[in-house]
Amino acid sequence: MTQTNLSSRPDQKGFLGWIERTGNALPDPVFLFVYLILGVIVISALTSFFGVSEVLSPQILSGMPEAQKARFGIGPDGAIAAQSMLSSANLQRLFVEMPKTFTHFHPLGMVLTVMLGAGVAERTGLFGTAMRAAVSKAPQFLLTPLVAFIAMMGNLAADAAYVVLIPLAALMFAAAGRNPIAGIAAAFAGVSGGFSANLLMGQLDALLLGITSEAANILVADYPINIAGNWYFIATMLFIYVPVIWFVTDRIIEPRLGPLNAEDAAANNAEPHAKQELDATEKKGLKLAGISMLVVFAVWAALVFGPDTPLVNEAACPDAELAAGNCSFQARLTPFYQSLIGAFFILFIVTGWVYGKAVGTVKSHRDIVKMMSESMQDMGYYLVLVFAAAHFVAMFNWSNLGLIFAIKGAAAIEASQLPLYAVLGMMVLFAALLNLFVGSASAKWAFLAPVVVPMLMLSGISPEMATAAYRVGDGATNIITPLMFYFPLVLTFANRWQKDFGIGSLTATMIPYSIWMLITGLVLTMLWAALGLPLGGGATVEFAMP
């Protein structure tokens, strides 16, 4: 990795410049998480000593599954108490489960698996050549909206979108002679900030609306909810967020970042395409890699559409239930979605190997092993960072502090006595704020939903609309919280192009996206509620108790 020529970067002034300088003055991210862990230990001990707790209402408590109560240590009285990290039980848990906490950190296995394959495709030259070919004839002004659109649609691939699309966006921008960190920012904003925006329904819809269904059943038994309950809303989000990301990237972020540093571009094999036209060998390699890609696609299609396929779970949505509209075919595709990490690994290995053989960068299988090993060397810092981040997130959850914050915020919304559209606006802002402290969308909704959904139902707001408002707020601040699982990974990607790019730099870069996406998402939510537009799948904004 080449040290960035700092003198080539424009002076960073104003509010964002202050954020960047302040953030970069913080300790190394690894030790920042260490200090945060120490903070959690102290705060949890104090709150536990003083008996800080929250109590769920009997109505909510009676509808919660026993497993949910056990997970959060909720007693028969509905009390959720702060747990000291210095207690004997938690100290034992910390040290006994230390290897498990590290290795079970949600994105770790998926990141390393994909990066093993991506390392081969990158080091054979496939990524760089493919990106140069992709942008050589495409208008540069369409690159940003294309990246934003693909990033949001890529959410169908769940976690794979983070580890595949974000570094590829950097290469695409670099190949076009633009700052690769602007590409990382645009892709990160689309994948994470636009986490719920999509033209199609996916596993996130099934997950969140499934949690919503359970919460709605607290008030209405067998409440009819389906995976299409937010379809129209999330499709509209995509069409709104694409121009937002386009504007912020081209008009705010890229001018602030300055031009691509030539030394860093050369170090990452990403010179502008105007200086690197494809030769006959590269064209042949791309053609053969494309054929091999189609073969991999065909294999995965056979695993989905063939008889007795391993990647379709028909029991998740039996034919009778599917015909009655009680479930979606998407429910059957959960194994397929979960297999996409493995699919990308195989795709990158196969296409990279084929391309490398064609252009001469791969002589034998030993070259492939060497490239995979080198890709893991690049991930060394990320592993150290993940070890610290995983323990901070785990200990914050064990302390119950995030859950107590969630309940206090939900109670504040309930006491506001605002109109429906204003309540939903508050819900968006609350979810956005809470997301800064509790990262996982599903885990957060799993606990919030039993409180918020019945509360809003009693206020006349449908469970589906409550879910839509939550999704807007949850996505908008994903890109500025270090608690977000993939924040350290995105920082690692940026460091490949600019060594001094720290937490402050990444946060300052993403704040404009977060603000604009939060504002536009908030306006969308309130207008949708005020106009009473359908949400999809027969769902409406308003709800009346039967």
Short mmCIF file of C-alpha atoms in Angstrom, two decimals, residues 49-503:
data_model
loop_
_atom_site.label_atom_id
_atom_site.label_comp_id
_atom_site.label_asym_id
_atom_site.label_seq_id
_atom_site.Cartn_x
_atom_site.Cartn_y
_atom_site.Cartn_z
CA PHE A 49 -25.63 -0.57 41.21
CA PHE A 50 -28.29 2.14 41.14
CA GLY A 51 -30.94 -0.29 39.90
CA VAL A 52 -31.62 1.33 36.51
CA SER A 53 -34.33 -0.64 34.72
CA GLU A 54 -37.44 -0.45 32.57
CA VAL A 55 -40.71 -2.35 32.84
CA LEU A 56 -42.78 -3.68 29.97
CA SER A 57 -46.53 -3.30 30.19
CA PRO A 58 -48.52 -6.47 31.04
CA GLN A 59 -50.17 -6.32 27.59
CA ILE A 60 -46.81 -6.40 25.82
CA LEU A 61 -45.30 -8.89 28.26
CA SER A 62 -48.14 -11.41 27.84
CA GLY A 63 -47.55 -11.59 24.09
CA MET A 64 -43.77 -12.01 24.18
CA PRO A 65 -42.40 -15.50 23.48
CA GLU A 66 -40.60 -17.17 26.37
CA ALA A 67 -37.42 -17.38 24.32
CA GLN A 68 -37.49 -13.61 23.88
CA LYS A 69 -37.91 -13.09 27.62
CA ALA A 70 -35.04 -15.44 28.39
CA ARG A 71 -32.78 -13.77 25.83
CA PHE A 72 -33.08 -10.37 27.50
CA GLY A 73 -33.42 -11.61 31.08
CA ILE A 74 -36.99 -10.35 31.45
CA GLY A 75 -38.61 -11.56 34.64
CA PRO A 76 -42.29 -12.31 35.34
CA ASP A 77 -42.82 -8.68 36.34
CA GLY A 78 -41.58 -7.46 32.94
CA ALA A 79 -38.56 -5.70 34.38
CA ILE A 80 -35.45 -5.28 32.25
CA ALA A 81 -32.54 -4.38 34.49
CA ALA A 82 -29.12 -3.06 33.55
CA GLN A 83 -26.55 -5.83 33.88
CA SER A 84 -23.09 -5.11 35.28
CA MET A 85 -20.23 -6.37 33.15
CA LEU A 86 -18.30 -6.84 36.39
CA SER A 87 -20.72 -9.43 37.71
CA SER A 88 -19.37 -12.94 38.18
CA ALA A 89 -21.67 -14.35 35.49
CA ASN A 90 -20.74 -11.75 32.89
CA LEU A 91 -17.03 -11.96 33.60
CA GLN A 92 -17.26 -15.70 33.15
CA ARG A 93 -19.21 -15.22 29.93
CA LEU A 94 -16.65 -12.71 28.64
CA PHE A 95 -13.62 -14.94 29.09
CA VAL A 96 -15.22 -18.33 28.39
CA GLU A 97 -16.97 -17.14 25.24
CA MET A 98 -14.14 -14.92 23.98
CA PRO A 99 -13.25 -17.16 20.99
CA LYS A 100 -16.96 -17.59 20.19
CA THR A 101 -17.61 -13.84 20.42
CA PHE A 102 -14.81 -13.21 17.94
CA THR A 103 -15.48 -16.00 15.44
CA HIS A 104 -19.27 -15.60 15.58
CA PHE A 105 -19.17 -11.87 14.82
CA HIS A 106 -21.85 -11.68 12.17
CA PRO A 107 -19.96 -10.54 9.05
CA LEU A 108 -16.55 -12.11 9.76
CA GLY A 109 -16.98 -15.48 8.09
CA MET A 110 -18.81 -14.00 5.12
CA VAL A 111 -16.20 -11.30 4.57
CA LEU A 112 -13.26 -13.70 4.68
CA THR A 113 -15.02 -16.22 2.41
CA VAL A 114 -15.80 -13.68 -0.29
CA MET A 115 -12.41 -11.98 0.01
CA LEU A 116 -10.65 -15.32 -0.57
CA GLY A 117 -12.31 -15.50 -3.98
CA ALA A 118 -12.16 -11.78 -4.67
CA GLY A 119 -8.42 -11.82 -3.95
CA VAL A 120 -7.91 -14.19 -6.88
CA ALA A 121 -10.11 -12.18 -9.25
CA GLU A 122 -8.32 -8.97 -8.23
CA ARG A 123 -4.74 -10.26 -8.41
CA THR A 124 -5.17 -11.94 -11.76
CA GLY A 125 -6.21 -8.53 -13.10
CA LEU A 126 -9.81 -9.51 -13.83
CA PHE A 127 -11.43 -6.80 -11.68
CA GLY A 128 -9.31 -3.98 -13.04
CA THR A 129 -9.73 -5.04 -16.66
CA ALA A 130 -13.47 -5.61 -16.30
CA MET A 131 -13.97 -2.22 -14.69
CA ARG A 132 -11.94 -0.45 -17.38
CA ALA A 133 -13.99 -2.19 -20.03
CA ALA A 134 -17.22 -1.28 -18.26
CA VAL A 135 -16.47 2.44 -18.10
CA SER A 136 -14.59 2.82 -21.38
CA LYS A 137 -17.75 3.58 -23.37
CA ALA A 138 -20.18 4.54 -20.63
CA PRO A 139 -20.83 8.25 -19.93
CA GLN A 140 -19.03 9.16 -16.72
CA PHE A 141 -21.96 11.23 -15.49
CA LEU A 142 -24.05 8.04 -15.23
CA LEU A 143 -21.48 6.16 -13.15
CA THR A 144 -22.69 7.45 -9.78
CA PRO A 145 -26.43 6.70 -10.25
CA LEU A 146 -25.51 3.30 -11.72
CA VAL A 147 -23.45 2.45 -8.63
CA ALA A 148 -26.21 3.71 -6.32
CA PHE A 149 -28.91 1.72 -8.14
CA ILE A 150 -26.87 -1.51 -8.21
CA ALA A 151 -25.92 -1.06 -4.54
CA MET A 152 -29.54 -0.82 -3.42
CA MET A 153 -30.67 -3.67 -5.66
CA GLY A 154 -27.68 -5.62 -4.35
CA ASN A 155 -29.35 -5.74 -0.95
CA LEU A 156 -31.13 -8.83 -2.28
CA ALA A 157 -27.73 -10.49 -1.86
CA ALA A 158 -27.79 -9.37 1.80
CA ASP A 159 -24.32 -9.22 3.37
CA ALA A 160 -22.59 -10.13 0.12
CA ALA A 161 -23.42 -6.67 -1.19
CA TYR A 162 -21.08 -5.09 1.36
CA VAL A 163 -18.07 -7.27 0.64
CA VAL A 164 -18.49 -7.36 -3.14
CA LEU A 165 -20.08 -4.14 -4.40
CA ILE A 166 -18.27 -1.57 -2.27
CA PRO A 167 -14.70 -2.48 -3.31
CA LEU A 168 -15.88 -2.95 -6.90
CA ALA A 169 -17.34 0.57 -6.88
CA ALA A 170 -13.94 1.91 -5.84
CA LEU A 171 -12.33 0.15 -8.80
CA MET A 172 -15.01 1.47 -11.17
CA PHE A 173 -14.45 5.06 -10.06
CA ALA A 174 -10.67 4.68 -10.21
CA ALA A 175 -10.85 3.16 -13.69
CA ALA A 176 -12.90 6.17 -14.77
CA GLY A 177 -10.24 8.52 -13.41
CA ARG A 178 -12.36 9.53 -10.43
CA ASN A 179 -11.63 9.33 -6.71
CA PRO A 180 -12.22 5.71 -5.62
CA ILE A 181 -13.26 6.77 -2.12
CA ALA A 182 -16.19 8.63 -3.71
CA GLY A 183 -17.16 5.28 -5.25
CA ILE A 184 -16.87 3.59 -1.86
CA ALA A 185 -19.04 6.32 -0.32
CA ALA A 186 -21.73 6.08 -3.02
CA ALA A 187 -21.87 2.29 -2.79
CA PHE A 188 -21.87 2.33 1.03
CA ALA A 189 -24.71 4.87 1.00
CA GLY A 190 -26.70 2.66 -1.36
CA VAL A 191 -26.02 -0.68 0.30
CA SER A 192 -26.34 0.49 3.90
CA GLY A 193 -28.16 3.84 3.88
CA GLY A 194 -30.63 2.49 1.32
CA PHE A 195 -30.71 -0.87 3.08
CA SER A 196 -34.47 -1.30 2.63
CA ALA A 197 -34.86 0.39 -0.77
CA ASN A 198 -35.45 -2.10 -3.57
CA LEU A 199 -37.68 -2.85 -6.55
CA LEU A 200 -38.04 -6.43 -5.37
CA MET A 201 -38.95 -8.08 -2.10
CA GLY A 202 -36.23 -10.05 -0.39
CA GLN A 203 -35.20 -11.80 2.78
CA LEU A 204 -35.10 -8.53 4.74
CA ASP A 205 -38.82 -8.05 4.04
CA ALA A 206 -39.52 -11.58 5.22
CA LEU A 207 -37.41 -11.06 8.33
CA LEU A 208 -38.73 -7.67 9.45
CA LEU A 209 -42.37 -8.25 8.52
CA GLY A 210 -42.19 -11.65 10.20
CA ILE A 211 -41.16 -9.90 13.41
CA THR A 212 -43.94 -7.36 12.83
CA SER A 213 -46.48 -10.16 12.48
CA GLU A 214 -45.51 -11.62 15.84
CA ALA A 215 -45.78 -8.19 17.45
CA ALA A 216 -49.17 -7.50 15.85
CA ASN A 217 -50.46 -10.82 17.18
CA ILE A 218 -50.13 -9.41 20.68
CA LEU A 219 -53.26 -7.33 19.98
CA VAL A 220 -54.85 -9.18 17.07
CA ALA A 221 -54.47 -12.94 16.89
CA ASP A 222 -53.36 -14.23 13.47
CA TYR A 223 -53.01 -10.73 12.06
CA PRO A 224 -52.80 -11.14 8.24
CA ILE A 225 -49.42 -9.82 7.15
CA ASN A 226 -47.32 -10.81 4.13
CA ILE A 227 -43.91 -10.18 2.65
CA ALA A 228 -45.32 -7.61 0.18
CA GLY A 229 -46.55 -5.37 2.99
CA ASN A 230 -43.95 -2.67 2.22
CA TRP A 231 -43.37 -3.33 -1.49
CA TYR A 232 -44.69 -0.07 -2.96
CA PHE A 233 -42.98 1.92 -0.25
CA ILE A 234 -39.49 0.41 -0.62
CA ALA A 235 -39.68 0.69 -4.42
CA THR A 236 -40.45 4.40 -4.09
CA MET A 237 -37.54 4.76 -1.66
CA LEU A 238 -35.17 3.46 -4.34
CA PHE A 239 -36.29 6.02 -6.93
CA ILE A 240 -35.88 8.81 -4.37
CA TYR A 241 -32.52 7.70 -3.00
CA VAL A 242 -30.77 7.24 -6.38
CA PRO A 243 -30.83 10.98 -7.23
CA VAL A 244 -30.04 11.85 -3.60
CA ILE A 245 -26.89 9.72 -3.64
CA TRP A 246 -26.03 11.05 -7.11
CA PHE A 247 -26.30 14.66 -5.95
CA VAL A 248 -24.39 14.18 -2.70
CA THR A 249 -21.58 12.22 -4.37
CA ASP A 250 -20.99 14.46 -7.36
CA ARG A 251 -21.75 17.85 -5.82
CA ILE A 252 -20.56 17.48 -2.21
CA ILE A 253 -18.33 14.47 -1.58
CA GLU A 254 -16.14 14.20 -4.68
CA PRO A 255 -15.23 17.92 -4.82
CA ARG A 256 -14.33 17.68 -1.14
CA LEU A 257 -12.16 14.58 -1.62
CA GLY A 258 -10.25 15.98 -4.56
CA PRO A 259 -8.83 14.05 -7.53
CA LEU A 260 -7.47 10.51 -7.52
CA ASN A 261 -3.84 10.36 -6.44
CA ALA A 262 -1.78 8.88 -9.29
CA GLU A 263 0.56 6.95 -6.98
CA ASP A 264 -2.31 5.30 -5.15
CA ALA A 265 -4.02 4.47 -8.44
CA ALA A 266 -0.89 2.76 -9.72
CA ALA A 267 -0.44 0.87 -6.44
CA ASN A 268 -3.97 -0.54 -6.80
CA ASN A 269 -3.69 -1.34 -10.52
CA ALA A 270 -6.43 1.15 -11.34
CA GLU A 271 -5.07 3.72 -13.76
CA PRO A 272 -7.72 5.72 -15.64
CA HIS A 273 -9.04 3.86 -18.67
CA ALA A 274 -7.90 6.61 -21.03
CA LYS A 275 -4.32 5.51 -20.31
CA GLN A 276 -4.99 1.78 -20.47
CA GLU A 277 -6.86 0.51 -23.53
CA LEU A 278 -7.59 -3.22 -23.55
CA ASP A 279 -5.25 -5.32 -25.64
CA ALA A 280 -6.17 -8.51 -27.51
CA THR A 281 -5.08 -10.79 -24.67
CA GLU A 282 -7.18 -8.91 -22.11
CA LYS A 283 -10.20 -8.99 -24.41
CA LYS A 284 -9.77 -12.75 -24.84
CA GLY A 285 -9.44 -13.19 -21.08
CA LEU A 286 -12.62 -11.20 -20.45
CA LYS A 287 -14.52 -13.25 -23.01
CA LEU A 288 -13.46 -16.55 -21.44
CA ALA A 289 -14.15 -15.20 -17.95
CA GLY A 290 -17.64 -14.17 -19.12
CA ILE A 291 -18.32 -17.67 -20.43
CA SER A 292 -17.16 -19.21 -17.16
CA MET A 293 -19.41 -16.76 -15.28
CA LEU A 294 -22.41 -17.96 -17.28
CA VAL A 295 -21.51 -21.55 -16.40
CA VAL A 296 -21.49 -20.68 -12.66
CA PHE A 297 -24.84 -18.89 -13.08
CA ALA A 298 -26.26 -21.95 -14.83
CA VAL A 299 -25.13 -24.24 -12.00
CA TRP A 300 -26.78 -22.03 -9.40
CA ALA A 301 -29.95 -21.77 -11.48
CA ALA A 302 -30.08 -25.57 -11.67
CA LEU A 303 -29.77 -25.70 -7.88
CA VAL A 304 -32.84 -23.46 -7.65
CA PHE A 305 -35.11 -24.53 -10.50
CA GLY A 306 -34.20 -28.19 -10.90
CA PRO A 307 -36.09 -31.06 -9.22
CA ASP A 308 -35.45 -31.62 -5.49
CA THR A 309 -33.03 -28.73 -5.37
CA PRO A 310 -30.96 -28.03 -2.23
CA LEU A 311 -31.41 -24.25 -2.45
CA VAL A 312 -35.21 -24.17 -2.25
CA ASN A 313 -37.08 -24.93 0.95
CA GLU A 314 -40.60 -25.81 -0.18
CA ALA A 315 -41.64 -26.60 3.39
CA ALA A 316 -41.25 -22.90 4.25
CA CYS A 317 -44.22 -22.12 2.00
CA PRO A 318 -46.30 -25.19 1.03
CA ASP A 319 -48.21 -25.11 -2.25
CA ALA A 320 -51.58 -24.72 -0.51
CA GLU A 321 -50.39 -21.76 1.56
CA LEU A 322 -48.74 -20.21 -1.50
CA ALA A 323 -51.96 -20.50 -3.53
CA ALA A 324 -53.96 -18.95 -0.70
CA GLY A 325 -51.60 -15.99 -0.55
CA ASN A 326 -50.58 -16.72 3.03
CA CYS A 327 -46.90 -16.79 2.16
CA SER A 328 -44.58 -15.85 -0.68
CA PHE A 329 -42.28 -17.86 -2.93
CA GLN A 330 -39.55 -15.67 -1.48
CA ALA A 331 -39.87 -17.64 1.77
CA ARG A 332 -38.75 -20.74 -0.09
CA LEU A 333 -35.63 -19.01 -1.36
CA THR A 334 -33.97 -18.46 2.04
CA PRO A 335 -31.37 -21.20 1.37
CA PHE A 336 -30.65 -19.61 -2.02
CA TYR A 337 -30.08 -16.18 -0.48
CA GLN A 338 -27.88 -17.70 2.20
CA SER A 339 -25.85 -19.50 -0.46
CA LEU A 340 -24.88 -16.30 -2.26
CA ILE A 341 -21.71 -15.86 -0.19
CA GLY A 342 -20.52 -19.26 -1.36
CA ALA A 343 -21.70 -18.43 -4.87
CA PHE A 344 -19.58 -15.28 -5.01
CA PHE A 345 -16.58 -17.21 -3.68
CA ILE A 346 -16.86 -19.80 -6.44
CA LEU A 347 -17.67 -17.17 -9.07
CA PHE A 348 -14.57 -15.14 -8.29
CA ILE A 349 -12.29 -18.18 -8.06
CA VAL A 350 -13.50 -19.65 -11.36
CA THR A 351 -13.61 -16.44 -13.39
CA GLY A 352 -10.33 -15.17 -11.92
CA TRP A 353 -8.57 -18.45 -12.65
CA VAL A 354 -9.88 -18.58 -16.21
CA TYR A 355 -8.90 -14.97 -16.85
CA GLY A 356 -5.47 -15.46 -15.27
CA LYS A 357 -4.77 -18.49 -17.45
CA ALA A 358 -5.71 -16.51 -20.55
CA VAL A 359 -3.52 -13.48 -19.82
CA GLY A 360 -0.65 -15.34 -18.18
CA THR A 361 -0.98 -14.17 -14.58
CA VAL A 362 -1.79 -17.74 -13.48
CA LYS A 363 0.71 -20.45 -14.37
CA SER A 364 -0.40 -23.18 -11.96
CA HIS A 365 -2.65 -23.87 -9.01
CA ARG A 366 0.15 -22.64 -6.73
CA ASP A 367 -0.46 -19.11 -8.03
CA ILE A 368 -4.10 -19.37 -6.96
CA VAL A 369 -3.12 -20.46 -3.45
CA LYS A 370 -0.59 -17.63 -3.24
CA MET A 371 -3.19 -15.04 -4.32
CA MET A 372 -5.68 -16.31 -1.74
CA SER A 373 -2.98 -16.13 0.95
CA GLU A 374 -2.08 -12.57 -0.03
CA SER A 375 -5.73 -11.55 0.15
CA MET A 376 -5.84 -12.77 3.75
CA GLN A 377 -2.71 -10.78 4.53
CA ASP A 378 -4.59 -7.66 3.44
CA MET A 379 -7.31 -8.52 5.96
CA GLY A 380 -4.93 -8.70 8.94
CA TYR A 381 -5.84 -5.29 10.36
CA TYR A 382 -9.52 -5.99 9.82
CA LEU A 383 -9.25 -9.14 11.95
CA VAL A 384 -7.68 -7.19 14.81
CA LEU A 385 -10.35 -4.51 14.50
CA VAL A 386 -13.14 -7.10 14.42
CA PHE A 387 -11.86 -8.72 17.61
CA ALA A 388 -12.27 -5.43 19.47
CA ALA A 389 -15.52 -4.44 17.75
CA ALA A 390 -17.13 -7.84 18.32
CA HIS A 391 -16.52 -7.67 22.05
CA PHE A 392 -17.79 -4.12 22.33
CA VAL A 393 -21.05 -4.95 20.51
CA ALA A 394 -21.49 -8.16 22.53
CA MET A 395 -20.89 -6.49 25.89
CA PHE A 396 -23.18 -3.58 25.03
CA ASN A 397 -25.93 -6.10 24.31
CA TRP A 398 -25.22 -8.15 27.43
CA SER A 399 -25.54 -5.01 29.57
CA ASN A 400 -29.14 -4.40 28.37
CA LEU A 401 -28.30 -0.68 28.07
CA GLY A 402 -29.43 -0.52 24.44
CA LEU A 403 -32.73 -2.18 25.28
CA ILE A 404 -33.42 0.21 28.13
CA PHE A 405 -32.76 3.16 25.80
CA ALA A 406 -35.18 1.63 23.29
CA ILE A 407 -38.04 1.30 25.76
CA LYS A 408 -37.56 4.80 27.14
CA GLY A 409 -37.69 6.22 23.60
CA ALA A 410 -40.81 4.23 22.71
CA ALA A 411 -42.53 5.55 25.82
CA ALA A 412 -41.69 9.11 24.81
CA ILE A 413 -43.33 8.62 21.40
CA GLU A 414 -46.42 7.17 23.04
CA ALA A 415 -46.73 10.23 25.28
CA SER A 416 -46.35 12.75 22.44
CA GLN A 417 -50.07 12.78 21.39
CA LEU A 418 -49.15 13.88 17.85
CA PRO A 419 -51.13 13.35 14.57
CA LEU A 420 -50.52 10.06 12.75
CA TYR A 421 -48.10 11.47 10.18
CA ALA A 422 -46.20 13.31 12.90
CA VAL A 423 -46.02 10.18 15.06
CA LEU A 424 -44.55 8.30 12.11
CA GLY A 425 -42.08 11.14 11.59
CA MET A 426 -41.08 10.76 15.23
CA MET A 427 -40.76 7.03 14.65
CA VAL A 428 -38.32 7.65 11.79
CA LEU A 429 -36.21 9.99 13.91
CA PHE A 430 -36.31 7.66 16.89
CA ALA A 431 -35.19 4.69 14.82
CA ALA A 432 -32.41 6.81 13.31
CA LEU A 433 -31.18 7.87 16.75
CA LEU A 434 -31.47 4.41 18.26
CA ASN A 435 -29.55 2.92 15.36
CA LEU A 436 -26.49 4.85 16.54
CA PHE A 437 -26.45 2.68 19.67
CA VAL A 438 -27.96 -0.64 18.59
CA GLY A 439 -26.64 -1.78 15.21
CA SER A 440 -28.53 -4.86 14.04
CA ALA A 441 -31.77 -4.00 12.20
CA SER A 442 -33.46 -7.32 12.96
CA ALA A 443 -32.31 -7.56 16.59
CA LYS A 444 -33.40 -3.98 17.24
CA TRP A 445 -36.78 -4.51 15.60
CA ALA A 446 -37.23 -7.83 17.40
CA PHE A 447 -37.23 -5.95 20.66
CA LEU A 448 -38.84 -2.68 19.54
CA ALA A 449 -41.69 -4.26 17.59
CA PRO A 450 -43.47 -5.86 20.58
CA VAL A 451 -43.54 -2.39 22.14
CA VAL A 452 -43.96 -0.05 19.17
CA VAL A 453 -46.26 -2.06 16.89
CA PRO A 454 -49.10 -2.60 19.41
CA MET A 455 -48.66 0.98 20.64
CA LEU A 456 -49.06 2.38 17.12
CA MET A 457 -51.92 -0.03 16.34
CA LEU A 458 -53.80 1.42 19.30
CA SER A 459 -53.05 4.87 17.84
CA GLY A 460 -54.55 3.88 14.47
CA ILE A 461 -51.36 3.09 12.53
CA SER A 462 -51.03 -0.25 10.77
CA PRO A 463 -48.18 -2.65 11.62
CA GLU A 464 -46.93 -2.43 8.02
CA MET A 465 -46.70 1.38 8.17
CA ALA A 466 -44.88 1.16 11.48
CA THR A 467 -42.38 -1.21 9.85
CA ALA A 468 -41.90 1.13 6.88
CA ALA A 469 -41.17 4.10 9.15
CA TYR A 470 -38.70 2.03 11.16
CA ARG A 471 -36.87 0.96 8.00
CA VAL A 472 -36.37 4.57 6.86
CA GLY A 473 -34.81 5.67 10.14
CA ASP A 474 -32.78 2.50 10.59
CA GLY A 475 -31.13 2.84 7.19
CA ALA A 476 -30.34 6.56 7.24
CA THR A 477 -27.87 6.38 10.14
CA ASN A 478 -26.38 2.98 9.31
CA ILE A 479 -23.58 4.72 7.46
CA ILE A 480 -22.37 6.92 10.33
CA THR A 481 -22.35 4.58 13.32
CA PRO A 482 -19.22 2.53 14.14
CA LEU A 483 -21.61 0.01 15.74
CA MET A 484 -22.65 -0.98 12.22
CA PHE A 485 -21.07 -4.41 11.60
CA TYR A 486 -19.50 -3.45 8.28
CA PHE A 487 -18.22 0.01 9.25
CA PRO A 488 -14.72 -1.37 10.02
CA LEU A 489 -14.69 -3.22 6.70
CA VAL A 490 -15.59 -0.11 4.71
CA LEU A 491 -12.83 1.73 6.55
CA THR A 492 -10.43 -1.03 5.52
CA PHE A 493 -11.48 -0.69 1.87
CA ALA A 494 -10.88 3.08 2.03
CA ASN A 495 -7.46 2.57 3.64
CA ARG A 496 -6.33 0.65 0.59
CA TRP A 497 -6.62 3.88 -1.40
CA GLN A 498 -5.69 6.41 1.25
CA LYS A 499 -3.68 5.20 4.21
CA ASP A 500 -4.53 8.10 6.51
CA PHE A 501 -8.30 7.79 5.94
CA GLY A 502 -9.58 7.29 9.49
CA ILE A 503 -12.87 6.97 11.32
#
